[in-house]
């Protein structure tokens, strides 16, 4: 019984890992590019704001 639960947990973990790997192989969509742009611009904009504020 305990062995069945262990096997089931291991299978669920493998399915989760495969699903995560498949997500990484999907092409980027507009939302991904927007988030990348926002993250890329966040630090320089924060530095400009801090420089202006000081």
mmCIF file of C-alpha atoms in Angstrom:
data_model
loop_
_atom_site.group_PDB
_atom_site.id
_atom_site.type_symbol
_atom_site.label_atom_id
_atom_site.label_comp_id
_atom_site.label_asym_id
_atom_site.label_seq_id
_atom_site.Cartn_x
_atom_site.Cartn_y
_atom_site.Cartn_z
ATOM 1 C CA UNK A 1 0.000 0.000 0.000
ATOM 2 C CA UNK A 2 2.769 2.439 0.936
ATOM 3 C CA UNK A 3 4.686 1.421 -2.171
ATOM 4 C CA UNK A 4 1.640 2.206 -4.356
ATOM 5 C CA UNK A 5 1.406 5.687 -2.859
ATOM 6 C CA UNK A 6 5.114 6.254 -3.452
ATOM 7 C CA UNK A 7 4.847 5.129 -7.073
ATOM 8 C CA UNK A 8 1.796 7.328 -7.595
ATOM 9 C CA UNK A 9 3.596 10.363 -6.155
ATOM 10 C CA UNK A 10 6.621 9.681 -8.348
ATOM 11 C CA UNK A 11 4.446 9.411 -11.455
ATOM 12 C CA UNK A 12 2.680 12.675 -10.606
ATOM 13 C CA UNK A 13 6.057 14.383 -10.184
ATOM 14 C CA UNK A 14 7.258 13.071 -13.552
ATOM 15 C CA UNK A 15 4.073 14.240 -15.269
ATOM 16 C CA UNK A 16 4.522 17.674 -13.672
ATOM 17 C CA UNK A 17 8.136 17.879 -14.870
ATOM 18 C CA UNK A 18 7.241 16.832 -18.412
ATOM 19 C CA UNK A 19 4.427 19.384 -18.498
ATOM 20 C CA UNK A 20 6.795 22.109 -17.288
ATOM 21 C CA UNK A 21 9.347 21.123 -19.939
ATOM 22 C CA UNK A 22 6.684 21.274 -22.647
ATOM 23 C CA UNK A 23 5.739 24.777 -21.504
ATOM 24 C CA UNK A 24 9.354 25.863 -22.016
ATOM 25 C CA UNK A 25 9.346 24.678 -25.631
ATOM 26 C CA UNK A 26 6.259 26.684 -26.619
ATOM 27 C CA UNK A 27 6.937 29.764 -28.741
ATOM 28 C CA UNK A 28 6.699 33.147 -27.065
ATOM 29 C CA UNK A 29 3.425 34.987 -27.454
ATOM 30 C CA UNK A 30 2.596 38.688 -27.113
ATOM 31 C CA UNK A 31 2.119 38.416 -23.347
ATOM 32 C CA UNK A 32 5.588 36.898 -22.933
ATOM 33 C CA UNK A 33 7.169 39.678 -25.000
ATOM 34 C CA UNK A 34 5.299 42.325 -23.002
ATOM 35 C CA UNK A 35 6.513 40.868 -19.705
ATOM 36 C CA UNK A 36 10.073 40.672 -21.050
ATOM 37 C CA UNK A 37 9.879 44.321 -22.115
ATOM 38 C CA UNK A 38 8.514 45.413 -18.737
ATOM 39 C CA UNK A 39 11.190 43.514 -16.833
ATOM 40 C CA UNK A 40 13.899 44.904 -19.123
ATOM 41 C CA UNK A 41 12.716 48.490 -18.639
ATOM 42 C CA UNK A 42 11.963 48.257 -14.922
ATOM 43 C CA UNK A 43 15.519 48.696 -13.622
ATOM 44 C CA UNK A 44 16.531 51.679 -15.800
ATOM 45 C CA UNK A 45 13.222 53.413 -15.069
ATOM 46 C CA UNK A 46 13.649 52.800 -11.350
ATOM 47 C CA UNK A 47 17.169 54.246 -11.530
ATOM 48 C CA UNK A 48 15.880 57.329 -13.360
ATOM 49 C CA UNK A 49 13.159 57.835 -10.776
ATOM 50 C CA UNK A 50 15.581 57.487 -7.865
ATOM 51 C CA UNK A 51 18.023 59.881 -9.560
ATOM 52 C CA UNK A 52 15.249 62.424 -10.108
ATOM 53 C CA UNK A 53 13.961 62.017 -6.566
ATOM 54 C CA UNK A 54 17.376 62.542 -4.973
#
